[in-house]
Amino acid sequence: MKTIYDSEKKCNQAYLEALNGHADRAVDLLRSALEIGQTHVKWVLQDPDLRYIRETFKFKKLISDYIR
């Protein structure tokens, strides 16, 4: 499983982490995915896989860093 996980894009890894309750790791991966253009803030705000982490401080900080 680790090999499959490691071969996924950062944004897909972030979704998996979010669904498994690892909010900090998910946000770190989302930041990386945003930096390299694998995803967009509009999608991050809508994606149902991220619903569990949207209320965390770290997620809100990430969004505020990209929406200026």
PDB file of C-alpha atoms in Angstrom:
ATOM      1  CA  MET A   1       0.000   0.000   0.000  1.00  0.00           C
ATOM      2  CA  LYS A   2       2.791   2.444   0.807  1.00  0.00           C
ATOM      3  CA  THR A   3       4.147   2.170  -2.737  1.00  0.00           C
ATOM      4  CA  ILE A   4       0.742   2.993  -4.187  1.00  0.00           C
ATOM      5  CA  TYR A   5       0.304   5.892  -1.743  1.00  0.00           C
ATOM      6  CA  ASP A   6       3.739   7.295  -2.546  1.00  0.00           C
ATOM      7  CA  SER A   7       3.008   7.201  -6.273  1.00  0.00           C
ATOM      8  CA  GLU A   8      -0.143   9.319  -5.908  1.00  0.00           C
ATOM      9  CA  LYS A   9      -0.193  13.061  -6.499  1.00  0.00           C
ATOM     10  CA  LYS A  10       0.103  15.245  -3.414  1.00  0.00           C
ATOM     11  CA  CYS A  11      -3.537  16.309  -3.687  1.00  0.00           C
ATOM     12  CA  ASN A  12      -4.727  12.682  -3.681  1.00  0.00           C
ATOM     13  CA  GLN A  13      -2.513  11.921  -0.700  1.00  0.00           C
ATOM     14  CA  ALA A  14      -4.058  14.923   1.065  1.00  0.00           C
ATOM     15  CA  TYR A  15      -7.577  13.615   0.447  1.00  0.00           C
ATOM     16  CA  LEU A  16      -6.617  10.223   1.874  1.00  0.00           C
ATOM     17  CA  GLU A  17      -5.052  11.820   4.945  1.00  0.00           C
ATOM     18  CA  ALA A  18      -8.114  14.002   5.505  1.00  0.00           C
ATOM     19  CA  LEU A  19     -10.449  11.021   5.265  1.00  0.00           C
ATOM     20  CA  ASN A  20      -8.291   9.167   7.791  1.00  0.00           C
ATOM     21  CA  GLY A  21      -8.447  12.030  10.293  1.00  0.00           C
ATOM     22  CA  HIS A  22      -4.910  13.338   9.812  1.00  0.00           C
ATOM     23  CA  ALA A  23      -5.772  17.009   9.342  1.00  0.00           C
ATOM     24  CA  ASP A  24      -2.291  18.481   9.804  1.00  0.00           C
ATOM     25  CA  ARG A  25      -0.714  16.072   7.328  1.00  0.00           C
ATOM     26  CA  ALA A  26      -3.565  16.669   4.875  1.00  0.00           C
ATOM     27  CA  VAL A  27      -3.088  20.434   5.002  1.00  0.00           C
ATOM     28  CA  ASP A  28       0.670  20.110   4.531  1.00  0.00           C
ATOM     29  CA  LEU A  29       0.066  17.976   1.442  1.00  0.00           C
ATOM     30  CA  LEU A  30      -2.576  20.389   0.153  1.00  0.00           C
ATOM     31  CA  ARG A  31      -0.126  23.254   0.499  1.00  0.00           C
ATOM     32  CA  SER A  32       2.409  21.313  -1.559  1.00  0.00           C
ATOM     33  CA  ALA A  33      -0.233  20.435  -4.154  1.00  0.00           C
ATOM     34  CA  LEU A  34      -1.293  24.077  -4.443  1.00  0.00           C
ATOM     35  CA  GLU A  35       2.311  25.234  -4.754  1.00  0.00           C
ATOM     36  CA  ILE A  36       2.987  22.906  -7.683  1.00  0.00           C
ATOM     37  CA  GLY A  37      -0.391  23.392  -9.353  1.00  0.00           C
ATOM     38  CA  GLN A  38      -1.890  19.948  -8.744  1.00  0.00           C
ATOM     39  CA  THR A  39      -5.100  21.483  -7.416  1.00  0.00           C
ATOM     40  CA  HIS A  40      -6.811  24.844  -7.076  1.00  0.00           C
ATOM     41  CA  VAL A  41      -8.189  26.685  -4.061  1.00  0.00           C
ATOM     42  CA  LYS A  42     -11.701  26.658  -5.546  1.00  0.00           C
ATOM     43  CA  TRP A  43     -11.660  22.861  -5.631  1.00  0.00           C
ATOM     44  CA  VAL A  44     -10.122  22.576  -2.165  1.00  0.00           C
ATOM     45  CA  LEU A  45     -13.026  24.629  -0.820  1.00  0.00           C
ATOM     46  CA  GLN A  46     -15.593  22.328  -2.456  1.00  0.00           C
ATOM     47  CA  ASP A  47     -14.095  18.851  -2.377  1.00  0.00           C
ATOM     48  CA  PRO A  48     -16.263  16.637  -0.143  1.00  0.00           C
ATOM     49  CA  ASP A  49     -13.238  14.580   0.943  1.00  0.00           C
ATOM     50  CA  LEU A  50     -11.921  17.613   2.816  1.00  0.00           C
ATOM     51  CA  ARG A  51     -15.115  18.369   4.757  1.00  0.00           C
ATOM     52  CA  TYR A  52     -13.666  17.010   7.995  1.00  0.00           C
ATOM     53  CA  ILE A  53     -10.688  19.367   8.060  1.00  0.00           C
ATOM     54  CA  ARG A  54     -12.235  22.643   6.861  1.00  0.00           C
ATOM     55  CA  GLU A  55     -12.826  23.926  10.385  1.00  0.00           C
ATOM     56  CA  THR A  56      -9.246  23.451  11.548  1.00  0.00           C
ATOM     57  CA  PHE A  57      -7.074  26.491  12.088  1.00  0.00           C
ATOM     58  CA  LYS A  58      -4.354  25.131   9.824  1.00  0.00           C
ATOM     59  CA  PHE A  59      -6.801  24.647   6.927  1.00  0.00           C
ATOM     60  CA  LYS A  60      -8.225  28.146   7.369  1.00  0.00           C
ATOM     61  CA  LYS A  61      -4.687  29.557   7.395  1.00  0.00           C
ATOM     62  CA  LEU A  62      -3.867  27.699   4.182  1.00  0.00           C
ATOM     63  CA  ILE A  63      -6.934  29.132   2.456  1.00  0.00           C
ATOM     64  CA  SER A  64      -6.203  32.656   3.682  1.00  0.00           C
ATOM     65  CA  ASP A  65      -2.675  32.347   2.288  1.00  0.00           C
ATOM     66  CA  TYR A  66      -4.084  31.598  -1.171  1.00  0.00           C
ATOM     67  CA  ILE A  67      -7.086  33.930  -1.233  1.00  0.00           C
ATOM     68  CA  ARG A  68      -5.764  37.454  -1.106  1.00  0.00           C
TER      69      ARG A  68
END
